[in-house]
Amino acid sequence: MRLPFFTLLIGSCILLFSCKENGKEKITKIVTEWQDKEIIFPEDVVFTRYGQDTIQYKMPESDYKILLYVDSVGCTGCKLQLHKWNEFIAEVDSLTSGSVPVLFFFHPKDKRELTYLLKRDGVTIPVCLDENDRLNSINRFPSRDDFQCFLLNKDNKVVYIGNPIHNIRIREMYLSRIAPEAHIPTTPSRNTITEIDQTEFNLGTLKRGNPTTVTALIRNIGEVPLVVYETKASCGCTSVSYKKEPTVPGSSLEIEITYNAEDPGYFNRTVSIYGNMDNSPLIIRLKGNTN
């Protein structure tokens, strides 16, 4: 059964990025390279609560563990989506009776910001602040953050690579593997066909602190209900709202996107919409300037 799962993993990663051919080849190379690769953990790893207080914690022996590595590059708050990780960890604990640990290793550029985010989103699991980036120095993880998360077996070998918060298909694969009898897949087995009236919005010149909302209309012109699995904004200043229920064939789904301008100057933000449509993810772009 390993080969079909491996093929599905490559397919899921390609669907996530909606790449051109050379991009698909790069993804296939990454997944192939990391499949069954052993992750080496540094000695004397120190864990903390909220990135502050050192606690006594030893990585438990278990059939599976989930490892998330976060580097110092990019917008930490946008990259982490800690509130979604909290939901995922709760689901993992529920399905496995707490037997599958989730390990967070951070190489932060700003410890205070990370501590604030961990406290704000109520992340109570032990986390490692790897200030010398030892874990990455040993293992040399891929540079793309979507490939810095791993499902590991009891020997710390990679079963799956991919972020379950960013990709619903990978999420299903993680859960189906660690709890094959308890987990009930939620993704539809068939795709539908959609049309969208507008994928790019020019918001003109905005004032800082004044939220602006636009609405994108997705029409389901296929034969099965449209289900949106997940949305991902390129920045924390962008939020998305929609009815979280299937859209029957012949109906439309309104996606409301609110942008709260923070920094002055030109902006170019994106929202990715993942679902059971052939062209998933749909990319909606917001452009403009901020005074």
CSV table of N, CA and C in Angstrom, one decimal, residues 123-279:
chain,number,residue,atom,x,y,z
A,123,VAL,N,-1.5,28.2,22.7
A,123,VAL,CA,-0.8,27.0,22.4
A,123,VAL,C,-0.1,26.5,23.7
A,124,THR,N,-0.6,25.4,24.2
A,124,THR,CA,-0.1,24.9,25.5
A,124,THR,C,0.9,23.8,25.4
A,125,ILE,N,1.1,23.2,24.2
A,125,ILE,CA,2.0,22.1,24.1
A,125,ILE,C,3.4,22.6,24.2
A,126,PRO,N,4.3,21.8,24.7
A,126,PRO,CA,5.7,22.2,24.8
A,126,PRO,C,6.3,22.5,23.4
A,127,VAL,N,7.1,23.6,23.3
A,127,VAL,CA,7.7,24.0,22.1
A,127,VAL,C,9.2,24.2,22.3
A,128,CYS,N,10.0,24.0,21.2
A,128,CYS,CA,11.4,24.1,21.3
A,128,CYS,C,11.8,25.4,20.5
A,129,LEU,N,12.5,26.3,21.2
A,129,LEU,CA,13.1,27.5,20.6
A,129,LEU,C,14.5,27.1,20.2
A,130,ASP,N,14.7,26.7,18.9
A,130,ASP,CA,16.0,26.3,18.4
A,130,ASP,C,16.8,27.5,17.9
A,131,GLU,N,17.3,28.3,18.8
A,131,GLU,CA,17.9,29.6,18.4
A,131,GLU,C,19.1,29.4,17.5
A,132,ASN,N,19.8,28.3,17.7
A,132,ASN,CA,21.0,28.0,16.8
A,132,ASN,C,20.6,27.2,15.6
A,133,ASP,N,19.4,27.0,15.4
A,133,ASP,CA,18.9,26.2,14.2
A,133,ASP,C,19.5,24.9,14.0
A,134,ARG,N,19.7,24.2,15.1
A,134,ARG,CA,20.4,22.9,15.1
A,134,ARG,C,19.7,21.8,14.3
A,135,LEU,N,18.3,21.8,14.5
A,135,LEU,CA,17.6,20.8,13.8
A,135,LEU,C,17.7,20.9,12.3
A,136,ASN,N,17.6,22.1,11.8
A,136,ASN,CA,17.7,22.3,10.4
A,136,ASN,C,19.2,22.1,9.9
A,137,SER,N,20.1,22.5,10.7
A,137,SER,CA,21.5,22.3,10.3
A,137,SER,C,21.8,20.8,10.1
A,138,ILE,N,21.2,20.0,10.9
A,138,ILE,CA,21.5,18.5,10.8
A,138,ILE,C,20.7,17.9,9.6
A,139,ASN,N,19.5,18.3,9.4
A,139,ASN,CA,18.6,17.7,8.4
A,139,ASN,C,18.5,18.4,7.1
A,140,ARG,N,18.8,19.7,7.1
A,140,ARG,CA,18.7,20.5,5.9
A,140,ARG,C,17.3,20.4,5.2
A,141,PHE,N,16.3,21.0,5.9
A,141,PHE,CA,15.0,20.9,5.4
A,141,PHE,C,14.8,21.7,4.1
A,142,PRO,N,13.7,21.4,3.3
A,142,PRO,CA,13.4,22.2,2.2
A,142,PRO,C,13.1,23.7,2.6
A,143,SER,N,13.4,24.6,1.7
A,143,SER,CA,13.2,26.0,2.0
A,143,SER,C,11.8,26.5,2.1
A,144,ARG,N,10.9,25.8,1.3
A,144,ARG,CA,9.5,26.1,1.3
A,144,ARG,C,8.8,25.6,2.5
A,145,ASP,N,8.1,26.5,3.2
A,145,ASP,CA,7.5,26.2,4.5
A,145,ASP,C,6.4,25.1,4.4
A,146,ASP,N,5.8,24.9,3.2
A,146,ASP,CA,4.8,23.8,3.1
A,146,ASP,C,5.5,22.5,3.1
A,147,PHE,N,6.8,22.4,3.0
A,147,PHE,CA,7.5,21.1,3.1
A,147,PHE,C,8.4,21.1,4.3
A,148,GLN,N,8.0,21.8,5.3
A,148,GLN,CA,8.8,21.8,6.6
A,148,GLN,C,7.9,21.1,7.7
A,149,CYS,N,7.0,20.3,7.3
A,149,CYS,CA,6.2,19.6,8.3
A,149,CYS,C,6.1,18.1,7.9
A,150,PHE,N,6.2,17.2,8.9
A,150,PHE,CA,6.4,15.8,8.6
A,150,PHE,C,5.6,14.9,9.5
A,151,LEU,N,5.0,13.8,9.0
A,151,LEU,CA,4.5,12.8,9.8
A,151,LEU,C,5.6,11.7,9.8
A,152,LEU,N,6.1,11.4,11.1
A,152,LEU,CA,7.2,10.5,11.3
A,152,LEU,C,6.7,9.2,11.9
A,153,ASN,N,7.3,8.1,11.6
A,153,ASN,CA,7.0,6.8,12.3
A,153,ASN,C,7.8,6.7,13.5
A,154,LYS,N,7.7,5.5,14.2
A,154,LYS,CA,8.4,5.3,15.5
A,154,LYS,C,9.9,5.4,15.4
A,155,ASP,N,10.5,5.2,14.1
A,155,ASP,CA,11.9,5.3,13.9
A,155,ASP,C,12.3,6.7,13.4
A,156,ASN,N,11.4,7.6,13.5
A,156,ASN,CA,11.6,9.0,13.1
A,156,ASN,C,11.9,9.1,11.6
A,157,LYS,N,11.3,8.2,10.8
A,157,LYS,CA,11.4,8.2,9.4
A,157,LYS,C,10.2,8.9,8.8
A,158,VAL,N,10.4,9.6,7.7
A,158,VAL,CA,9.3,10.4,7.1
A,158,VAL,C,8.3,9.5,6.4
A,159,VAL,N,7.0,9.5,6.9
A,159,VAL,CA,5.9,8.8,6.3
A,159,VAL,C,5.3,9.7,5.2
A,160,TYR,N,5.0,11.0,5.6
A,160,TYR,CA,4.4,12.0,4.7
A,160,TYR,C,5.2,13.3,5.0
A,161,ILE,N,5.3,14.1,3.9
A,161,ILE,CA,5.8,15.4,4.0
A,161,ILE,C,4.7,16.4,3.5
A,162,GLY,N,4.5,17.5,4.2
A,162,GLY,CA,3.4,18.4,3.8
A,162,GLY,C,2.7,18.9,5.0
A,163,ASN,N,2.2,20.1,4.9
A,163,ASN,CA,1.6,20.8,6.0
A,163,ASN,C,0.1,20.5,6.0
A,164,PRO,N,-0.5,19.8,7.1
A,164,PRO,CA,-1.9,19.5,7.1
A,164,PRO,C,-2.8,20.7,7.4
A,165,ILE,N,-2.2,21.8,7.7
A,165,ILE,CA,-3.0,23.1,7.9
A,165,ILE,C,-3.2,23.8,6.6
A,166,HIS,N,-2.2,23.6,5.7
A,166,HIS,CA,-2.3,24.3,4.4
A,166,HIS,C,-3.0,23.4,3.3
A,167,ASN,N,-3.1,22.1,3.5
A,167,ASN,CA,-3.6,21.3,2.5
A,167,ASN,C,-4.5,20.2,3.1
A,168,ILE,N,-5.8,20.3,2.8
A,168,ILE,CA,-6.8,19.4,3.4
A,168,ILE,C,-6.6,18.0,3.0
A,169,ARG,N,-6.1,17.7,1.8
A,169,ARG,CA,-5.8,16.3,1.4
A,169,ARG,C,-4.7,15.7,2.2
A,170,ILE,N,-3.7,16.5,2.4
A,170,ILE,CA,-2.6,16.0,3.3
A,170,ILE,C,-3.1,15.8,4.7
A,171,ARG,N,-3.9,16.7,5.2
A,171,ARG,CA,-4.5,16.5,6.5
A,171,ARG,C,-5.3,15.2,6.6
A,172,GLU,N,-6.1,14.9,5.6
A,172,GLU,CA,-6.8,13.6,5.6
A,172,GLU,C,-5.8,12.4,5.6
A,173,MET,N,-4.7,12.6,4.9
A,173,MET,CA,-3.8,11.5,4.8
A,173,MET,C,-3.1,11.3,6.2
A,174,TYR,N,-2.7,12.4,6.8
A,174,TYR,CA,-2.2,12.3,8.2
A,174,TYR,C,-3.1,11.5,9.1
A,175,LEU,N,-4.4,12.0,9.2
A,175,LEU,CA,-5.3,11.4,10.1
A,175,LEU,C,-5.7,10.0,9.8
A,176,SER,N,-5.8,9.7,8.5
A,176,SER,CA,-6.1,8.3,8.1
A,176,SER,C,-5.0,7.4,8.4
A,177,ARG,N,-3.8,7.8,8.4
A,177,ARG,CA,-2.6,7.0,8.7
A,177,ARG,C,-2.5,6.7,10.3
A,178,ILE,N,-2.7,7.8,11.1
A,178,ILE,CA,-2.5,7.6,12.5
A,178,ILE,C,-3.7,7.1,13.2
A,179,ALA,N,-4.9,7.2,12.6
A,179,ALA,CA,-6.1,6.6,13.2
A,179,ALA,C,-7.0,6.0,12.1
A,180,PRO,N,-6.5,4.9,11.5
A,180,PRO,CA,-7.3,4.4,10.4
A,180,PRO,C,-8.7,3.9,10.7
A,181,GLU,N,-8.9,3.5,11.9
A,181,GLU,CA,-10.3,3.0,12.3
A,181,GLU,C,-11.2,4.1,12.8
A,182,ALA,N,-10.6,5.1,13.4
A,182,ALA,CA,-11.4,6.2,14.1
A,182,ALA,C,-11.7,7.3,13.1
A,183,HIS,N,-10.8,7.6,12.2
A,183,HIS,CA,-11.0,8.8,11.3
A,183,HIS,C,-12.0,8.5,10.2
A,184,ILE,N,-12.9,9.4,10.0
A,184,ILE,CA,-13.9,9.3,8.9
A,184,ILE,C,-13.5,10.5,7.9
A,185,PRO,N,-13.1,10.2,6.7
A,185,PRO,CA,-12.7,11.2,5.7
A,185,PRO,C,-13.9,12.1,5.4
A,186,THR,N,-13.5,13.4,5.3
A,186,THR,CA,-14.6,14.4,5.0
A,186,THR,C,-14.6,15.0,3.6
A,187,THR,N,-13.5,14.7,2.9
A,187,THR,CA,-13.4,15.3,1.5
A,187,THR,C,-14.2,14.5,0.5
A,188,PRO,N,-15.0,15.1,-0.4
A,188,PRO,CA,-15.8,14.5,-1.4
A,188,PRO,C,-14.8,13.7,-2.3
A,189,SER,N,-15.3,12.6,-2.9
A,189,SER,CA,-14.5,11.8,-3.8
A,189,SER,C,-14.6,12.3,-5.2
A,190,ARG,N,-15.5,13.2,-5.5
A,190,ARG,CA,-15.6,13.7,-6.9
A,190,ARG,C,-15.4,15.2,-6.9
A,191,ASN,N,-14.9,15.7,-8.0
A,191,ASN,CA,-14.7,17.2,-8.2
A,191,ASN,C,-15.9,17.7,-9.0
A,192,THR,N,-16.0,19.0,-8.9
A,192,THR,CA,-17.0,19.7,-9.6
A,192,THR,C,-16.4,20.8,-10.5
A,193,ILE,N,-17.2,21.5,-11.3
A,193,ILE,CA,-16.7,22.5,-12.2
A,193,ILE,C,-17.2,23.9,-11.7
A,194,THR,N,-16.4,24.9,-11.7
A,194,THR,CA,-16.8,26.2,-11.2
A,194,THR,C,-16.4,27.3,-12.1
A,195,GLU,N,-17.1,28.4,-12.0
A,195,GLU,CA,-16.8,29.7,-12.6
A,195,GLU,C,-16.7,30.7,-11.6
A,196,ILE,N,-15.8,31.7,-11.7
A,196,ILE,CA,-15.7,32.8,-10.8
A,196,ILE,C,-15.8,34.1,-11.6
A,197,ASP,N,-16.6,35.0,-11.1
A,197,ASP,CA,-16.8,36.3,-11.8
A,197,ASP,C,-15.6,37.2,-11.9
A,198,GLN,N,-14.8,37.2,-10.8
A,198,GLN,CA,-13.7,38.1,-10.8
A,198,GLN,C,-12.6,37.5,-9.9
A,199,THR,N,-11.4,37.5,-10.3
A,199,THR,CA,-10.3,37.0,-9.5
A,199,THR,C,-9.3,38.0,-9.1
A,200,GLU,N,-9.4,39.3,-9.6
A,200,GLU,CA,-8.5,40.4,-9.2
A,200,GLU,C,-9.3,41.6,-8.9
A,201,PHE,N,-9.0,42.2,-7.8
A,201,PHE,CA,-9.7,43.4,-7.3
A,201,PHE,C,-8.7,44.5,-7.1
A,202,ASN,N,-8.9,45.7,-7.8
A,202,ASN,CA,-8.1,46.9,-7.6
A,202,ASN,C,-8.8,47.7,-6.6
A,203,LEU,N,-8.2,47.8,-5.4
A,203,LEU,CA,-8.9,48.5,-4.3
A,203,LEU,C,-8.6,50.0,-4.3
A,204,GLY,N,-7.8,50.5,-5.2
A,204,GLY,CA,-7.4,51.9,-5.3
A,204,GLY,C,-6.5,52.3,-4.1
A,205,THR,N,-6.8,53.5,-3.6
A,205,THR,CA,-6.0,54.0,-2.5
A,205,THR,C,-6.8,54.0,-1.2
A,206,LEU,N,-6.2,53.3,-0.2
A,206,LEU,CA,-6.9,53.1,1.1
A,206,LEU,C,-6.2,53.8,2.2
A,207,LYS,N,-7.0,54.1,3.2
A,207,LYS,CA,-6.4,54.7,4.5
A,207,LYS,C,-6.0,53.6,5.4
A,208,ARG,N,-4.9,53.7,6.1
A,208,ARG,CA,-4.5,52.7,7.1
A,208,ARG,C,-5.6,52.6,8.2
A,209,GLY,N,-5.9,51.3,8.5
A,209,GLY,CA,-6.8,51.1,9.6
A,209,GLY,C,-8.3,51.0,9.2
A,210,ASN,N,-8.5,51.3,7.9
A,210,ASN,CA,-9.9,51.3,7.4
A,210,ASN,C,-10.2,50.0,6.6
A,211,PRO,N,-10.8,49.0,7.2
A,211,PRO,CA,-11.0,47.7,6.5
A,211,PRO,C,-11.9,47.9,5.2
A,212,THR,N,-11.5,47.2,4.2
A,212,THR,CA,-12.3,47.2,2.9
A,212,THR,C,-12.7,45.8,2.6
A,213,THR,N,-13.9,45.6,2.2
A,213,THR,CA,-14.4,44.2,1.9
A,213,THR,C,-14.9,44.1,0.4
A,214,VAL,N,-14.5,43.0,-0.2
A,214,VAL,CA,-14.9,42.7,-1.6
A,214,VAL,C,-15.6,41.4,-1.6
A,215,THR,N,-16.4,41.1,-2.6
A,215,THR,CA,-17.1,39.8,-2.6
A,215,THR,C,-16.8,39.1,-4.0
A,216,ALA,N,-16.3,37.9,-3.9
A,216,ALA,CA,-16.1,37.1,-5.1
A,216,ALA,C,-17.2,36.0,-5.2
A,217,LEU,N,-17.8,35.8,-6.4
A,217,LEU,CA,-18.9,34.9,-6.5
A,217,LEU,C,-18.4,33.7,-7.3
A,218,ILE,N,-18.5,32.5,-6.7
A,218,ILE,CA,-18.2,31.3,-7.3
A,218,ILE,C,-19.4,30.5,-7.7
A,219,ARG,N,-19.6,30.2,-8.9
A,219,ARG,CA,-20.8,29.5,-9.4
A,219,ARG,C,-20.4,28.0,-9.6
A,220,ASN,N,-21.2,27.1,-9.1
A,220,ASN,CA,-21.1,25.7,-9.3
A,220,ASN,C,-21.8,25.3,-10.5
A,221,ILE,N,-21.1,25.0,-11.6
A,221,ILE,CA,-21.7,24.6,-12.9
A,221,ILE,C,-21.5,23.1,-13.1
A,222,GLY,N,-21.0,22.4,-12.1
A,222,GLY,CA,-20.8,21.0,-12.3
A,222,GLY,C,-22.0,20.1,-11.8
A,223,GLU,N,-21.7,18.9,-11.5
A,223,GLU,CA,-22.8,17.9,-11.2
A,223,GLU,C,-22.8,17.5,-9.8
A,224,VAL,N,-21.9,17.9,-9.0
A,224,VAL,CA,-21.8,17.5,-7.6
A,224,VAL,C,-21.7,18.8,-6.7
A,225,PRO,N,-22.1,18.7,-5.4
A,225,PRO,CA,-22.0,19.9,-4.6
A,225,PRO,C,-20.5,20.4,-4.5
A,226,LEU,N,-20.4,21.7,-4.4
A,226,LEU,CA,-19.1,22.3,-4.2
A,226,LEU,C,-18.8,22.4,-2.7
A,227,VAL,N,-17.7,21.9,-2.3
A,227,VAL,CA,-17.3,22.0,-0.9
A,227,VAL,C,-15.9,22.8,-0.8
A,228,VAL,N,-15.9,23.9,0.0
A,228,VAL,CA,-14.7,24.6,0.2
A,228,VAL,C,-14.0,24.0,1.5
A,229,TYR,N,-12.8,23.4,1.3
A,229,TYR,CA,-12.1,22.8,2.4
A,229,TYR,C,-11.4,23.9,3.3
A,230,GLU,N,-10.8,24.8,2.7
A,230,GLU,CA,-9.9,25.7,3.4
A,230,GLU,C,-9.6,26.9,2.6
A,231,THR,N,-9.3,28.0,3.3
A,231,THR,CA,-8.9,29.3,2.6
A,231,THR,C,-7.6,29.7,3.3
A,232,LYS,N,-6.7,30.3,2.5
A,232,LYS,CA,-5.4,30.7,3.0
A,232,LYS,C,-5.1,32.1,2.5
A,233,ALA,N,-4.9,33.0,3.4
A,233,ALA,CA,-4.6,34.4,3.0
A,233,ALA,C,-3.1,34.6,3.1
A,234,SER,N,-2.5,35.4,2.2
A,234,SER,CA,-1.1,35.6,2.2
A,234,SER,C,-0.6,36.5,3.3
A,235,CYS,N,-1.5,37.1,4.0
A,235,CYS,CA,-1.1,38.0,5.2
A,235,CYS,C,-2.2,38.0,6.2
A,236,GLY,N,-1.8,38.2,7.5
A,236,GLY,CA,-2.7,38.2,8.6
A,236,GLY,C,-3.7,39.4,8.5
A,237,CYS,N,-3.4,40.4,7.7
A,237,CYS,CA,-4.3,41.5,7.5
A,237,CYS,C,-5.4,41.3,6.6
A,238,THR,N,-5.6,40.0,6.1
A,238,THR,CA,-6.6,39.7,5.2
A,238,THR,C,-7.5,38.5,5.8
A,239,SER,N,-8.8,38.7,5.9
A,239,SER,CA,-9.6,37.7,6.4
A,239,SER,C,-10.7,37.3,5.4
A,240,VAL,N,-11.2,36.0,5.6
A,240,VAL,CA,-12.1,35.5,4.6
A,240,VAL,C,-13.3,34.9,5.3
A,241,SER,N,-14.5,35.2,4.7
A,241,SER,CA,-15.8,34.7,5.3
A,241,SER,C,-16.7,34.1,4.2
A,242,TYR,N,-17.3,33.0,4.5
A,242,TYR,CA,-18.2,32.3,3.6
A,242,TYR,C,-19.1,31.3,4.3
A,243,LYS,N,-20.2,30.9,3.7
A,243,LYS,CA,-21.1,29.9,4.4
A,243,LYS,C,-20.4,28.6,4.3
A,244,LYS,N,-20.2,28.0,5.4
A,244,LYS,CA,-19.5,26.7,5.4
A,244,LYS,C,-20.5,25.5,5.3
A,245,GLU,N,-21.1,25.5,4.1
A,245,GLU,CA,-22.0,24.4,3.8
A,245,GLU,C,-21.9,24.1,2.3
A,246,PRO,N,-22.2,22.9,1.8
A,246,PRO,CA,-22.0,22.6,0.4
A,246,PRO,C,-22.9,23.5,-0.5
A,247,THR,N,-22.4,23.9,-1.7
A,247,THR,CA,-23.1,24.7,-2.6
A,247,THR,C,-23.6,23.7,-3.7
A,248,VAL,N,-24.9,23.5,-3.9
A,248,VAL,CA,-25.4,22.6,-4.8
A,248,VAL,C,-25.2,23.0,-6.2
A,249,PRO,N,-25.2,22.1,-7.2
A,249,PRO,CA,-25.1,22.5,-8.6
A,249,PRO,C,-26.1,23.5,-9.0
A,250,GLY,N,-25.7,24.5,-9.8
A,250,GLY,CA,-26.6,25.6,-10.2
A,250,GLY,C,-26.6,26.7,-9.3
A,251,SER,N,-26.0,26.6,-8.1
A,251,SER,CA,-26.0,27.7,-7.1
A,251,SER,C,-24.7,28.4,-7.0
A,252,SER,N,-24.6,29.5,-6.3
A,252,SER,CA,-23.3,30.2,-6.2
A,252,SER,C,-22.9,30.4,-4.7
A,253,LEU,N,-21.7,30.6,-4.5
A,253,LEU,CA,-21.1,30.8,-3.2
A,253,LEU,C,-20.4,32.1,-3.1
A,254,GLU,N,-20.8,32.9,-2.1
A,254,GLU,CA,-20.2,34.3,-2.0
A,254,GLU,C,-19.0,34.1,-1.0
A,255,ILE,N,-17.9,34.6,-1.5
A,255,ILE,CA,-16.7,34.7,-0.7
A,255,ILE,C,-16.4,36.1,-0.3
A,256,GLU,N,-16.5,36.5,0.9
A,256,GLU,CA,-16.2,37.9,1.4
A,256,GLU,C,-14.8,38.0,1.9
A,257,ILE,N,-14.0,38.9,1.3
A,257,ILE,CA,-12.6,39.1,1.7
A,257,ILE,C,-12.5,40.5,2.2
A,258,THR,N,-12.0,40.6,3.4
A,258,THR,CA,-11.7,41.9,4.1
A,258,THR,C,-10.2,42.1,4.2
A,259,TYR,N,-9.8,43.3,3.7
A,259,TYR,CA,-8.4,43.7,3.8
A,259,TYR,C,-8.3,44.9,4.7
A,260,ASN,N,-7.5,44.8,5.8
A,260,ASN,CA,-7.3,45.9,6.7
A,260,ASN,C,-5.8,46.4,6.5
A,261,ALA,N,-5.7,47.5,5.8
A,261,ALA,CA,-4.4,48.0,5.4
A,261,ALA,C,-3.6,48.4,6.6
A,262,GLU,N,-2.4,48.0,6.7
A,262,GLU,CA,-1.5,48.3,7.8
A,262,GLU,C,-0.3,49.2,7.4
A,263,ASP,N,0.4,48.7,6.5
A,263,ASP,CA,1.7,49.4,6.1
A,263,ASP,C,1.4,50.3,4.9
A,264,PRO,N,2.0,51.5,4.9
A,264,PRO,CA,1.9,52.4,3.7
A,264,PRO,C,2.6,51.9,2.5
A,265,GLY,N,2.1,52.3,1.3
A,265,GLY,CA,2.7,51.9,0.1
A,265,GLY,C,1.8,50.9,-0.7
A,266,TYR,N,2.4,50.3,-1.7
A,266,TYR,CA,1.7,49.4,-2.6
A,266,TYR,C,1.6,48.0,-2.0
A,267,PHE,N,0.4,47.4,-2.2
A,267,PHE,CA,0.2,46.1,-1.7
A,267,PHE,C,-0.4,45.2,-2.8
A,268,ASN,N,-0.1,43.9,-2.6
A,268,ASN,CA,-0.5,42.9,-3.6
A,268,ASN,C,-0.7,41.6,-2.7
A,269,ARG,N,-2.0,41.3,-2.3
A,269,ARG,CA,-2.3,40.2,-1.4
A,269,ARG,C,-3.1,39.2,-2.2
A,270,THR,N,-3.0,37.9,-1.8
A,270,THR,CA,-3.7,36.8,-2.4
A,270,THR,C,-4.5,36.0,-1.4
A,271,VAL,N,-5.6,35.5,-1.8
A,271,VAL,CA,-6.4,34.5,-1.0
A,271,VAL,C,-6.5,33.2,-1.9
A,272,SER,N,-6.1,32.1,-1.3
A,272,SER,CA,-6.2,30.8,-2.0
A,272,SER,C,-7.4,30.1,-1.5
A,273,ILE,N,-8.3,29.6,-2.3
A,273,ILE,CA,-9.5,28.9,-1.9
A,273,ILE,C,-9.3,27.4,-2.4
A,274,TYR,N,-9.3,26.5,-1.4
A,274,TYR,CA,-9.2,25.1,-1.7
A,274,TYR,C,-10.5,24.4,-1.6
A,275,GLY,N,-10.8,23.5,-2.6
A,275,GLY,CA,-12.1,22.8,-2.5
A,275,GLY,C,-12.1,21.7,-3.6
A,276,ASN,N,-13.2,21.1,-3.8
A,276,ASN,CA,-13.3,19.9,-4.7
A,276,ASN,C,-13.7,20.4,-6.1
A,277,MET,N,-12.9,21.5,-6.5
A,277,MET,CA,-13.1,22.0,-7.9
A,277,MET,C,-11.8,21.6,-8.7
A,278,ASP,N,-12.0,21.4,-10.0
A,278,ASP,CA,-10.9,21.0,-10.9
A,278,ASP,C,-9.8,21.9,-10.9
A,279,ASN,N,-10.0,23.2,-10.7
A,279,ASN,CA,-9.0,24.2,-10.7
A,279,ASN,C,-8.6,24.7,-9.3
